[in-house]
mmCIF file of C-alpha atoms in Angstrom:
data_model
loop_
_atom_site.group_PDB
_atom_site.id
_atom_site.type_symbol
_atom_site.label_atom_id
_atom_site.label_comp_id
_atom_site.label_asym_id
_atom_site.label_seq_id
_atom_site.Cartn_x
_atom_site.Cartn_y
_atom_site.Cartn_z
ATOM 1 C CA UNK A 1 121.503 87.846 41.407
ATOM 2 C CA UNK A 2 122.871 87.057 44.827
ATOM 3 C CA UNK A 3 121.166 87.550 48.077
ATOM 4 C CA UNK A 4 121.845 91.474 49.260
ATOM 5 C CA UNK A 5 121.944 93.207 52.621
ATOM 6 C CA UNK A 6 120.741 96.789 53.420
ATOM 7 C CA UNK A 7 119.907 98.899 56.423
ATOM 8 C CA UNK A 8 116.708 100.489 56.627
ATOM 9 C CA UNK A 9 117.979 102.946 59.009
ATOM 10 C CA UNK A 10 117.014 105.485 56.772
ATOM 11 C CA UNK A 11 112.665 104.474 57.127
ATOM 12 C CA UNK A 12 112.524 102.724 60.084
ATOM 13 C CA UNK A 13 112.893 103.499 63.432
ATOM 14 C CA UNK A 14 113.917 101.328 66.628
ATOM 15 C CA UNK A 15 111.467 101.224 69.541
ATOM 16 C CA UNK A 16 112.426 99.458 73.087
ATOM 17 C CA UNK A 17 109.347 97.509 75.290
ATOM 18 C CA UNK A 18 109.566 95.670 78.113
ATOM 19 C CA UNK A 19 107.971 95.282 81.512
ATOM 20 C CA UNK A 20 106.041 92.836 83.509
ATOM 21 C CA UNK A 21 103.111 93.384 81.842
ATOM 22 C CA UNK A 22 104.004 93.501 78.202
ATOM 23 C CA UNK A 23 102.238 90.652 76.715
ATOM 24 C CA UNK A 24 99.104 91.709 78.419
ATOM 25 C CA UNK A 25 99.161 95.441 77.003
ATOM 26 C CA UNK A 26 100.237 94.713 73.899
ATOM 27 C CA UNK A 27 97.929 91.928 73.239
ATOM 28 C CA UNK A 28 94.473 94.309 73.927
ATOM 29 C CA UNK A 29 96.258 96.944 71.549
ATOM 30 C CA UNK A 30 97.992 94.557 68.921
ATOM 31 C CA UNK A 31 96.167 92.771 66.052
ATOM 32 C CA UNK A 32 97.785 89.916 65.904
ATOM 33 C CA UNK A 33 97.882 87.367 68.928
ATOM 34 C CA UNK A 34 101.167 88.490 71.397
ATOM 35 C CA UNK A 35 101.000 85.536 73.590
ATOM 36 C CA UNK A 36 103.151 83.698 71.230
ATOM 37 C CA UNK A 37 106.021 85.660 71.702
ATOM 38 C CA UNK A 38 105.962 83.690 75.068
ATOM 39 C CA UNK A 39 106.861 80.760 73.253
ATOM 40 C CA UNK A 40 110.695 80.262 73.228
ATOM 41 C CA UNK A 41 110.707 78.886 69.130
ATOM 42 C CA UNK A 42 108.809 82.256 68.159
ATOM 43 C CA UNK A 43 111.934 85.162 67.798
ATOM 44 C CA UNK A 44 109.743 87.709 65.692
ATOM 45 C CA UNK A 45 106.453 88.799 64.840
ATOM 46 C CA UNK A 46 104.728 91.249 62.605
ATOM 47 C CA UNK A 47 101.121 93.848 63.704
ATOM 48 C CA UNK A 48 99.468 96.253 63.198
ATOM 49 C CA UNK A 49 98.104 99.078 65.472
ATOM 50 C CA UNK A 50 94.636 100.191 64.306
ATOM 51 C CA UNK A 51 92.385 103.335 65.393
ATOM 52 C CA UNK A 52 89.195 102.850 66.922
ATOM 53 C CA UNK A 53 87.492 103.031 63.600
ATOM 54 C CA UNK A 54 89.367 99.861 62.297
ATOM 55 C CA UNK A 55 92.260 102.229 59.988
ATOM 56 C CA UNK A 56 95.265 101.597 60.027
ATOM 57 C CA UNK A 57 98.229 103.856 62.360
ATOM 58 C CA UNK A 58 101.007 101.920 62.302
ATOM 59 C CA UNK A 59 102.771 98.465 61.808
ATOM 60 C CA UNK A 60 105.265 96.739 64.162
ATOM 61 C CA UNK A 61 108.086 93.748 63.707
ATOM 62 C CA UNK A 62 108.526 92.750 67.186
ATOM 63 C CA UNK A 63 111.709 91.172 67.324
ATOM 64 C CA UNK A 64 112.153 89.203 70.864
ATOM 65 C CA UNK A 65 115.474 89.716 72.643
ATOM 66 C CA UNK A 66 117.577 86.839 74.280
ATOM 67 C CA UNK A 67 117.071 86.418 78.236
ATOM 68 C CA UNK A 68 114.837 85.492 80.629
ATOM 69 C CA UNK A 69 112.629 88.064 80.714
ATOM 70 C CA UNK A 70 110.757 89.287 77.180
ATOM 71 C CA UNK A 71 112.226 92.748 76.035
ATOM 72 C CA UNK A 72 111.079 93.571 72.715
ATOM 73 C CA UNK A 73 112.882 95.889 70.164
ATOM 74 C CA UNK A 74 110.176 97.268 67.765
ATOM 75 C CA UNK A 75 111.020 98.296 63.997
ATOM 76 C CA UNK A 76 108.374 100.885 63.109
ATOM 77 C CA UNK A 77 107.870 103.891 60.392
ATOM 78 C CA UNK A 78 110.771 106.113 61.331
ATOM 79 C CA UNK A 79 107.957 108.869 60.550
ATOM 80 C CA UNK A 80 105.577 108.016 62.474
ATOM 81 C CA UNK A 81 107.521 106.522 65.542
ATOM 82 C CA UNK A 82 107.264 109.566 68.104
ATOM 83 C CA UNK A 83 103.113 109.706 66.890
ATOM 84 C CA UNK A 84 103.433 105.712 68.127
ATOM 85 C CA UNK A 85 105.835 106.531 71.389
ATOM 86 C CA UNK A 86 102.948 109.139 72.092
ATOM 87 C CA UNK A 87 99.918 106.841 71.541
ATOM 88 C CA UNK A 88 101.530 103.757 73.343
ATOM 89 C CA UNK A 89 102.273 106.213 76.387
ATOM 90 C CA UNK A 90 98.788 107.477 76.383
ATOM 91 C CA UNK A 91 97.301 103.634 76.617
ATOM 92 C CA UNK A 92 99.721 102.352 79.225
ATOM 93 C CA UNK A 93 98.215 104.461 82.215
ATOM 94 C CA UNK A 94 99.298 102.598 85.060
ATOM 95 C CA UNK A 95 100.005 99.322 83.256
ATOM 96 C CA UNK A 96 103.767 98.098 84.385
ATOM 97 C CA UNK A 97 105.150 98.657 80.813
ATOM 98 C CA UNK A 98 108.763 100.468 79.638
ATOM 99 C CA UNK A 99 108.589 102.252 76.226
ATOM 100 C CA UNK A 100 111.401 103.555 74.679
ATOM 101 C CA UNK A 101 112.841 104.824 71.384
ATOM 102 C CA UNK A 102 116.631 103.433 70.866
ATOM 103 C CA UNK A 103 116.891 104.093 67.144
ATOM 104 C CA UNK A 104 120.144 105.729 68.459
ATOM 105 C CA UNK A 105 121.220 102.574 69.488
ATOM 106 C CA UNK A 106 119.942 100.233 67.304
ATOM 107 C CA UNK A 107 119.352 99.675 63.166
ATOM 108 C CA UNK A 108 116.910 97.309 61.465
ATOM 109 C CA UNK A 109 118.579 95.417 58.460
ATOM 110 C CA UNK A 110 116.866 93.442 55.814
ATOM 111 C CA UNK A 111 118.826 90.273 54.369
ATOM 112 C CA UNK A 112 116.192 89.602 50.239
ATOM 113 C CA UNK A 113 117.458 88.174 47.341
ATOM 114 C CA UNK A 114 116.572 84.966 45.317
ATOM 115 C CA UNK A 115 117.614 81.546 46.946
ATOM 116 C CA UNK A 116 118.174 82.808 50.568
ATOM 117 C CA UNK A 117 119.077 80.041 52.780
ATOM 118 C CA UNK A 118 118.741 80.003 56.951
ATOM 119 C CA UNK A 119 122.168 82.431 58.015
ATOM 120 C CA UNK A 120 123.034 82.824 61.663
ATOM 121 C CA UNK A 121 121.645 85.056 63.610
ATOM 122 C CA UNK A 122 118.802 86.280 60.419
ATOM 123 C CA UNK A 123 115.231 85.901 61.068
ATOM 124 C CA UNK A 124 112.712 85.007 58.105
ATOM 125 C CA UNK A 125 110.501 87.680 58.009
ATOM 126 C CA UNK A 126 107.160 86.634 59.412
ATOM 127 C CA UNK A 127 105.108 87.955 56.259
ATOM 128 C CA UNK A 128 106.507 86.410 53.299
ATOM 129 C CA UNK A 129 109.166 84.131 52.731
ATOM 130 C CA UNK A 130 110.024 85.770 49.616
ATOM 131 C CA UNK A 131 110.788 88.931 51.439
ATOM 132 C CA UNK A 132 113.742 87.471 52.734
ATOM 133 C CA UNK A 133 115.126 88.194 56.580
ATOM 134 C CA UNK A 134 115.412 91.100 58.852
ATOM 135 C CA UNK A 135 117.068 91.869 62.154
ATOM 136 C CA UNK A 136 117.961 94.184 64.841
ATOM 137 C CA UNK A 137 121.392 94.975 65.668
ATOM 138 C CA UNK A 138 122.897 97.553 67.829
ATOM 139 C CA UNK A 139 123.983 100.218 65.906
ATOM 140 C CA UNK A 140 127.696 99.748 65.614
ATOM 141 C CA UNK A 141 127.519 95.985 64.495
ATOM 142 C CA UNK A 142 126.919 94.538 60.745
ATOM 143 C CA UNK A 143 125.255 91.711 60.292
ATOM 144 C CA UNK A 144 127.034 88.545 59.177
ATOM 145 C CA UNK A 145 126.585 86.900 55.543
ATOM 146 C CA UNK A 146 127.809 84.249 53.644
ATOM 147 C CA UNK A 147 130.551 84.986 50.930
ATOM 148 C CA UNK A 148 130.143 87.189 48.207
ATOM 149 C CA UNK A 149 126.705 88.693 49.389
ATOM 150 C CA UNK A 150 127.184 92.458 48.984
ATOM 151 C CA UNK A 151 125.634 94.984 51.239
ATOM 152 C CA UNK A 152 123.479 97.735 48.955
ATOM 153 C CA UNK A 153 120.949 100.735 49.590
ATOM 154 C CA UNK A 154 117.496 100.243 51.501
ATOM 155 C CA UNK A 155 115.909 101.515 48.164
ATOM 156 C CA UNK A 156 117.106 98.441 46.298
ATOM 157 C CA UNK A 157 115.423 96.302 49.428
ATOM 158 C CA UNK A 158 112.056 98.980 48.734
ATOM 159 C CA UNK A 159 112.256 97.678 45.068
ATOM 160 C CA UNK A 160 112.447 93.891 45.797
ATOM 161 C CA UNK A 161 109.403 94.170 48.398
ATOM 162 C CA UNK A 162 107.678 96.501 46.138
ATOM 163 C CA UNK A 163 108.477 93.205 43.129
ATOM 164 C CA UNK A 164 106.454 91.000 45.819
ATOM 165 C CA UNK A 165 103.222 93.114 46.117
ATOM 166 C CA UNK A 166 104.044 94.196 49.783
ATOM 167 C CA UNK A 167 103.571 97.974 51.227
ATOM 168 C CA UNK A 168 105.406 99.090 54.807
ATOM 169 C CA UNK A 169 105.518 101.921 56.609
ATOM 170 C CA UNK A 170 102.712 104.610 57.623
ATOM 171 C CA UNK A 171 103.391 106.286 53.881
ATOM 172 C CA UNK A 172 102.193 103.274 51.467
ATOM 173 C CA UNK A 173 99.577 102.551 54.012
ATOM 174 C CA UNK A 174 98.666 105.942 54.899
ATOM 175 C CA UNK A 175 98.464 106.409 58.243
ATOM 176 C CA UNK A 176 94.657 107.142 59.920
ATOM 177 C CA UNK A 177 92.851 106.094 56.226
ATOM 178 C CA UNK A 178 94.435 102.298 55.147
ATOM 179 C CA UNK A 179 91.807 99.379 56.128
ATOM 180 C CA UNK A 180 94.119 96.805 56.687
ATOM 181 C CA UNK A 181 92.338 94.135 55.215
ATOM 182 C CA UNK A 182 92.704 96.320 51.577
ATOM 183 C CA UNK A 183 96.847 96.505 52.230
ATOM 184 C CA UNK A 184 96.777 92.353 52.388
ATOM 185 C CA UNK A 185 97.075 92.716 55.946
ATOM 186 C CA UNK A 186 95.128 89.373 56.228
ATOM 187 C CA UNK A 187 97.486 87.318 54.090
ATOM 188 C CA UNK A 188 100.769 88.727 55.543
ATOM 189 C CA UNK A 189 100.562 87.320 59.164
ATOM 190 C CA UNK A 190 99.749 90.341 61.009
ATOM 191 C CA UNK A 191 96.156 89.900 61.891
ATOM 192 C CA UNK A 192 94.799 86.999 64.585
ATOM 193 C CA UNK A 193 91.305 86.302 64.496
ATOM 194 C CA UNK A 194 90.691 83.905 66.716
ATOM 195 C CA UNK A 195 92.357 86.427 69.954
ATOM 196 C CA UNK A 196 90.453 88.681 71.617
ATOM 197 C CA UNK A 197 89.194 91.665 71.162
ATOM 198 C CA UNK A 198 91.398 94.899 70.548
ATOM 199 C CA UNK A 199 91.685 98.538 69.154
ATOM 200 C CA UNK A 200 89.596 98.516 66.317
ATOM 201 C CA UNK A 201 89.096 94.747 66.142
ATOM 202 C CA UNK A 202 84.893 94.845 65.133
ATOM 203 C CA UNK A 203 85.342 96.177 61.375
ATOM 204 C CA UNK A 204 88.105 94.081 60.905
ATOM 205 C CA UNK A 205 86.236 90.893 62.169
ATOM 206 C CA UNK A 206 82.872 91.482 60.374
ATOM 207 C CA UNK A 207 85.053 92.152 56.851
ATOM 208 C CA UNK A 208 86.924 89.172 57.346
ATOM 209 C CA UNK A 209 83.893 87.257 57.925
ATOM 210 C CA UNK A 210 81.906 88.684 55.147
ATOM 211 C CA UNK A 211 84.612 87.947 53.622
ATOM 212 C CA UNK A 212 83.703 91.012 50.734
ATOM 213 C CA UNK A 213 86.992 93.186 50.348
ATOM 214 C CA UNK A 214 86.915 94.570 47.012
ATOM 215 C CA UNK A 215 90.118 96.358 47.048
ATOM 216 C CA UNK A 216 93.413 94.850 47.260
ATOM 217 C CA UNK A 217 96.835 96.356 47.364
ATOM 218 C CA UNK A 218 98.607 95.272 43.925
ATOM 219 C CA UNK A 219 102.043 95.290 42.420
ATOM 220 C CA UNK A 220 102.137 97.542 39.120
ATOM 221 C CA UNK A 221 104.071 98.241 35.978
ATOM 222 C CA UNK A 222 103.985 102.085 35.316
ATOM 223 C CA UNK A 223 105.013 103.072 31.501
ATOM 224 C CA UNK A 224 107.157 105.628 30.674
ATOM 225 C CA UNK A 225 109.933 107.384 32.814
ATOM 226 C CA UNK A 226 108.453 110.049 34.718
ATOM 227 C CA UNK A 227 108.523 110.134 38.324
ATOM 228 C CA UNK A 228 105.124 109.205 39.715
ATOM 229 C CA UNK A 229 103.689 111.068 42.378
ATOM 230 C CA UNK A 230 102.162 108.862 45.055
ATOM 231 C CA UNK A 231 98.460 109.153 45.889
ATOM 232 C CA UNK A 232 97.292 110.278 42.302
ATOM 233 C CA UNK A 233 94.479 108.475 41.296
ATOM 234 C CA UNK A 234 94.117 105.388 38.711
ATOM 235 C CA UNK A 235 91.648 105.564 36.037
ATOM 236 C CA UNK A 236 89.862 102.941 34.163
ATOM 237 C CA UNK A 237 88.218 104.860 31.130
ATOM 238 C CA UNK A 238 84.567 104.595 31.137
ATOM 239 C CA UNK A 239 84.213 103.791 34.903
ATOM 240 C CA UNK A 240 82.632 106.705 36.596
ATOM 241 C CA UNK A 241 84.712 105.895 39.649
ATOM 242 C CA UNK A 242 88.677 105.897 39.864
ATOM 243 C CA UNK A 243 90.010 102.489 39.739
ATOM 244 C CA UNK A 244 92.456 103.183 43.113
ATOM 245 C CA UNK A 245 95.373 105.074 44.056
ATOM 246 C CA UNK A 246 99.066 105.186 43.556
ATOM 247 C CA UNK A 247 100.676 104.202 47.357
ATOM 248 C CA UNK A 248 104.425 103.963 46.368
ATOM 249 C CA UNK A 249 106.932 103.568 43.170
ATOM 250 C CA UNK A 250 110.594 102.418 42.174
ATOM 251 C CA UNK A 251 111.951 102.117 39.276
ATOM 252 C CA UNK A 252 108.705 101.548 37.019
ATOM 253 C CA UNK A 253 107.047 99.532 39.187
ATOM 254 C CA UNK A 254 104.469 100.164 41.850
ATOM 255 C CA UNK A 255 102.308 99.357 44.165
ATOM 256 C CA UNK A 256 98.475 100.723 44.274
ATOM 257 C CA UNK A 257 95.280 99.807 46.126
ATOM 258 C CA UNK A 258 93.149 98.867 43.329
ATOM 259 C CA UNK A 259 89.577 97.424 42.348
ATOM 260 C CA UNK A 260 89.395 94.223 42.449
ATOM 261 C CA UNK A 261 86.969 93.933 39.432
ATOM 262 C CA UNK A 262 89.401 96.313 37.469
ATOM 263 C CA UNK A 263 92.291 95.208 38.484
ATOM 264 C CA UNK A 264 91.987 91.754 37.491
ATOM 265 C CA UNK A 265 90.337 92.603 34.578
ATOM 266 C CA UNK A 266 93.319 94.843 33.321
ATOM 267 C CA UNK A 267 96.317 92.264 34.394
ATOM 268 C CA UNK A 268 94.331 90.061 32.137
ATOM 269 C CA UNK A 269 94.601 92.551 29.213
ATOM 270 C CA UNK A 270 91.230 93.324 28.733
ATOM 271 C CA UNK A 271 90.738 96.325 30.018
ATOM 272 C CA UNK A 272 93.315 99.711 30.646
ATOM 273 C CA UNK A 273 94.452 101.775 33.455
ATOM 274 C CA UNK A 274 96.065 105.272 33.284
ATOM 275 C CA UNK A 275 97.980 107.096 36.234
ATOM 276 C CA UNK A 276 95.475 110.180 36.504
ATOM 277 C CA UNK A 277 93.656 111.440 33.091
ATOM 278 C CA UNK A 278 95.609 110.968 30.379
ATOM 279 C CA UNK A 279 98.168 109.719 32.145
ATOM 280 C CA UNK A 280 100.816 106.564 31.868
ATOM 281 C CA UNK A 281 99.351 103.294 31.566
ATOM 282 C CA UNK A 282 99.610 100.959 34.746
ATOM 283 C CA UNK A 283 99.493 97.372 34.828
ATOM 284 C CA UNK A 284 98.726 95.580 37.918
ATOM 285 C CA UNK A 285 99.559 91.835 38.125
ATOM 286 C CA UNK A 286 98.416 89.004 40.610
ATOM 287 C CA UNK A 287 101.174 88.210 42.932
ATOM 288 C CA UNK A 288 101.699 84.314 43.229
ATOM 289 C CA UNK A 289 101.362 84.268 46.759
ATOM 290 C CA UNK A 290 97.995 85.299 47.089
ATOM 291 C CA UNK A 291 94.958 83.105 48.434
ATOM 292 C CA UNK A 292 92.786 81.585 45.119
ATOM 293 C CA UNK A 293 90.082 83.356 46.323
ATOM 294 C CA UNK A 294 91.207 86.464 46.768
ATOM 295 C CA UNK A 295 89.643 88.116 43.811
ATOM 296 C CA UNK A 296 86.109 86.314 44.053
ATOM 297 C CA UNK A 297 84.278 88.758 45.531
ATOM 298 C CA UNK A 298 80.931 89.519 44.171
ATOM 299 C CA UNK A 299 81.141 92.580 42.391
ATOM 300 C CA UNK A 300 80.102 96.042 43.710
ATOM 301 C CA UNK A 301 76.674 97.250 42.685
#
């Protein structure tokens, strides 16, 4: 298989921010640590924006524009981008900050694929190198690639990321409900904890701390050829509990925020999951980027 472009014009939407006081307001809204978009080797970075409970609202690849002063174009859920525009507004107040949606303008493409070497004006993406590259252009412009790369469907981009154990979007982290830390938001280079503080920064600090997270966000096999629909639940037979959820699907695989305990248990083959009662079996499996010791967590009581 050789590497493969798409546009993701069809999920995500294109958000323009600037202003003299960017860094500042994005950095006491942001989880991860803005400041080092000030840095001139640092073209793109990935965050979160979190209610004041710690949930999740909606992530952010801030891609940093050539010139002198920082202008940010901002791929976000195409969904939930006029919910952001609105909640960004209502936290500038009098902060000297320009916020704009250009998805007219602009369109977010994603370069995935195995083997994918450095191209031009491509950016790796800042949460996995296996998820390839991504960039902004303006709307009427195509990206370049290397011979014989073909340009195919966002879905076929969905399935590779879904392949890698990574959600996106305010749909497979559901807006107002997700705790990042349970969507791998830890190990995908969106969170700072050494900053300081921001919206909904004290559950995330004392989880990561803890460091107890007993749900994870997991790539899954799903048997049989139904369409699944997202959100049912996952059973483990015998637990009095529901194993986790279904967040998203393509082409028999999945990906669903899981119990740890279960989870693990089942990718091992001892023990079996169903998509709702009765339902197809799923299989979760470990993806090989994650930390060893993600999974250690003492056991719920």
């Amino acid at each position: 298989m050789l590497p493969q472009i798409a546009s993701l014009a069809d999920t995500r939407a294109v958000l323009r921010l600037s202003g003299q006081e960017l860094v500042a307001f994005l950095q006491g809204l942001l989880t991860n640590d803005t400041k080092q978009l000030e840095a001139k080797d640092v073209r793109m970075q990935y965050a979160a924006l979190l209610n004041s409970h710690g949930r999740y609202l909606h992530d952010l690849f801030l891609h940093k524009q050539k010139g002198d002063d920082l202008v940010l174009l901002a791929d976000v859920d195409k969904h939930g981008a006029t919910d952001l525009v609105k909640l960004l507004n209502r936290y500038k107040l009098r902060a000297k900050v320009d916020i704009a949606d250009v998805s007219s303008e602009y369109t977010t493409w994603a370069r995935f694929g195995p083997g994918l070497l450095p191209q031009g004006e491509w950016h790796s993406d800042p949460r996995l190198q296996a998820l390839g590259q991504r960039i902004v252009l303006q709307a009427h412009d195509k990206p370049t690639t290397p011979e014989g790369e073909q340009e195919t469907e966002g879905i076929q981009y969905k399935a590779w990321r879904i392949e890698q154990g990574v959600a996106e979007g305010d749909t497979e982290m559901p807006s107002g409900h997700a705790i990042p830390l349970e969507y791998n938001l830890d190990g995908l280079n969106a969170i700072s904890f050494s900053k300081g503080c921001y919206v909904g920064q004290e559950l995330i600090a004392r989880s990561h701390f803890r460091g107890v997270i007993r749900k994870r966000l997991m790539p899954v096999n799903i048997a049989g050829d139904e369409e699944p629909k997202m959100g049912t639940s996952i059973l483990a037979p015998g637990r009095k509990r529901p194993a986790g959820s279904l967040q998203a699907a393509q082409k028999g695989r999945g990906l669903a925020c899981l119990n740890l305990q279960a989870a693990l248990t089942a990718a091992e083959g001892n023990e079996h999951l169903e998509l709702g009662e009765g339902g197809p079996q799923v299989t979760p499996w470990r993806p090989v980027w994650w930390p060893k010791d993600w999974g250690e967590e003492p056991a719920a009581s």
